[in-house]
Coordinates of C-alpha atoms in Angstrom, one line a residue:
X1 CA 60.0 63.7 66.7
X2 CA 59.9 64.8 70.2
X3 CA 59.1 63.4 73.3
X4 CA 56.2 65.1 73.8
X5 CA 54.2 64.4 70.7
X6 CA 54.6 61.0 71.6
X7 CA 53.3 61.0 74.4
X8 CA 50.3 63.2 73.5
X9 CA 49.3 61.0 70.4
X10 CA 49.6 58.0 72.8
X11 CA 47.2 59.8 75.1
X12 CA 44.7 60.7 72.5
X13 CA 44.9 57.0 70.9
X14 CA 44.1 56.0 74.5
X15 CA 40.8 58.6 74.6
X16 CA 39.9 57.8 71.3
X17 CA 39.7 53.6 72.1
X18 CA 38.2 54.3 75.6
X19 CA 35.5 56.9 73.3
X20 CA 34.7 53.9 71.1
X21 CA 34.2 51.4 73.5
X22 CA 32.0 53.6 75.6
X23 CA 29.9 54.4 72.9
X24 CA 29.8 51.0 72.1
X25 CA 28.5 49.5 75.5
X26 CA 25.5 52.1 75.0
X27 CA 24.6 50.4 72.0
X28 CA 21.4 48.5 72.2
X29 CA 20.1 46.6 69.1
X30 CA 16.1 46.4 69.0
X31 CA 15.1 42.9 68.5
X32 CA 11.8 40.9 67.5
X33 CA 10.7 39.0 70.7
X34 CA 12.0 35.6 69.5
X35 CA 15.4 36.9 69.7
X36 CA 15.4 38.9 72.3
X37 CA 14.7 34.9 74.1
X38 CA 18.1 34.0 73.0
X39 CA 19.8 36.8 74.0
X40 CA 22.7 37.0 76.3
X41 CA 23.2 40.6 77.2
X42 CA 20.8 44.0 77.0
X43 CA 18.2 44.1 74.7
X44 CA 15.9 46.7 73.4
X45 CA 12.1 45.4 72.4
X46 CA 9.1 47.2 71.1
X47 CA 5.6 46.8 71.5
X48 CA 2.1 47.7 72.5
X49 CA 0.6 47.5 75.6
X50 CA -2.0 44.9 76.8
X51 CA -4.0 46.8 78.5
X52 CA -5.1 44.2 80.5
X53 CA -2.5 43.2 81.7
X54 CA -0.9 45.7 84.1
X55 CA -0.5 45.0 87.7
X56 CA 1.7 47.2 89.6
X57 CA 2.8 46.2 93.3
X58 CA 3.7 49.6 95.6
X59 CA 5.1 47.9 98.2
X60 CA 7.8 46.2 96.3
X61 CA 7.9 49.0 93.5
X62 CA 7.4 46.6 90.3
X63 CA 5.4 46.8 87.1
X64 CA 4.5 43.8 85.2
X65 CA 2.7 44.2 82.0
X66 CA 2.9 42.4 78.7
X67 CA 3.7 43.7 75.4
X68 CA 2.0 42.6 72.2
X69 CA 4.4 43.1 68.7
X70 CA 2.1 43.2 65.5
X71 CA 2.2 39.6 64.6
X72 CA 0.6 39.1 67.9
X73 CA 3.4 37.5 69.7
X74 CA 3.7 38.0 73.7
X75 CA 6.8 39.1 75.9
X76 CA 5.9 39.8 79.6
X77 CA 7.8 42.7 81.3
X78 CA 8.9 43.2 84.8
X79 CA 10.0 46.7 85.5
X80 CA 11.4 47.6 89.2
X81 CA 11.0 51.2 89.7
X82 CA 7.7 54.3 89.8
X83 CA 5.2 53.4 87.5
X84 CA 5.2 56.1 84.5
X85 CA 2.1 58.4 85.1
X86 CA 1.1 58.1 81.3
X87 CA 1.6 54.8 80.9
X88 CA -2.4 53.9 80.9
X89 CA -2.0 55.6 77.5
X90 CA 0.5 54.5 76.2
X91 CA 0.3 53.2 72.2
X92 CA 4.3 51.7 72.3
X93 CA 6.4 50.4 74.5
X94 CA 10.0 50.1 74.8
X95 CA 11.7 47.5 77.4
X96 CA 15.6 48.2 77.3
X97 CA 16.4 44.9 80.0
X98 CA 18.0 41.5 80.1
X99 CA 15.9 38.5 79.1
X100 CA 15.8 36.5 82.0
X101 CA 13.0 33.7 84.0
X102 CA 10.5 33.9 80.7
X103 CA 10.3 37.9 80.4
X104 CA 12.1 41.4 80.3
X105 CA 13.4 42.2 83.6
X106 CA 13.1 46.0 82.4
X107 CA 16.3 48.7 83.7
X108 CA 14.4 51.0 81.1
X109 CA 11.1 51.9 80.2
X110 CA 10.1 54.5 77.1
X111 CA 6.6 55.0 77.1
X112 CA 5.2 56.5 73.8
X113 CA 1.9 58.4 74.0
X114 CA -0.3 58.7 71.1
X115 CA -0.1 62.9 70.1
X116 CA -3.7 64.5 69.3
X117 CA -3.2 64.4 65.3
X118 CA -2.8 60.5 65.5
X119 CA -5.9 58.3 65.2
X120 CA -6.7 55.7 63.2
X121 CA -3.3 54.3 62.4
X122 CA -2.6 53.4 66.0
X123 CA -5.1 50.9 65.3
X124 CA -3.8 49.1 62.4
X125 CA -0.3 48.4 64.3
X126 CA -1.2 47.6 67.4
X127 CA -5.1 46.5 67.1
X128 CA -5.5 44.9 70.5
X129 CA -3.8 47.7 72.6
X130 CA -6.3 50.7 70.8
X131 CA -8.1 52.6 73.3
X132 CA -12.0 51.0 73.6
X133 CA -11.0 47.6 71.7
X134 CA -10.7 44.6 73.6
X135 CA -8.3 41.7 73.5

């Protein structure tokens, strides 16, 4: 073989491993609460917001909120960054962050808003975040 297809399938071996472990790194597993407490690196969790318990401070920039998964576990949030204007309404959460100090230190927020054909089943996975329940 020549010299030149050496080098070129060495080159695209090199582009294909640097592909995968890009990709890779972007990878972020969802994970119940309890192990998103043991976790050593990013972590994705998912739950519904207590409405009660946002408090957002403008002069620092930081949201801190908790999220409640449908067993009725707990994982406070901290979230530097603009508050998301539909966040009010929100009927999921998703905190992409590191576990750190007791809660999410959020990088990430993805706010899910309910869509006007949903109703009822919003209340039967998240009851204590519905709209017009209370906690």
């Amino acid at each position: 073989m020549k010299k030149g297809y050496w080098i070129a399938a060495a080159l695209a071996l090199a582009f294909l491993g640097f592909g995968l472990t890009a990709f890779q790194k972007t990878l972020t597993p969802y994970l119940s609460f309890d192990e998103a407490k043991k976790s050593q690196g990013v972590v994705q969790v998912m739950g519904g917001l207590d409405k009660k318990s946002d408090r957002y401070d403008t002069d620092k920039g930081e949201l801190f909120f908790d999220l409640i998964d449908p067993a009725g576990g707990r994982m406070p949030v901290s979230y530097k960054g603009t508050k998301p204007p539909n966040f009010k309404d929100a009927i999921s959460i998703v905190a992409i962050g590191r576990y750190q100090e007791g809660r999410i230190e959020a990088e990430k927020l993805l706010v899910k808003c309910p869509s006007k054909y949903q109703g009822t089943e919003v209340e039967k996975v998240y009851p204590a975040t519905a709209p017009g329940k209370a906690s």
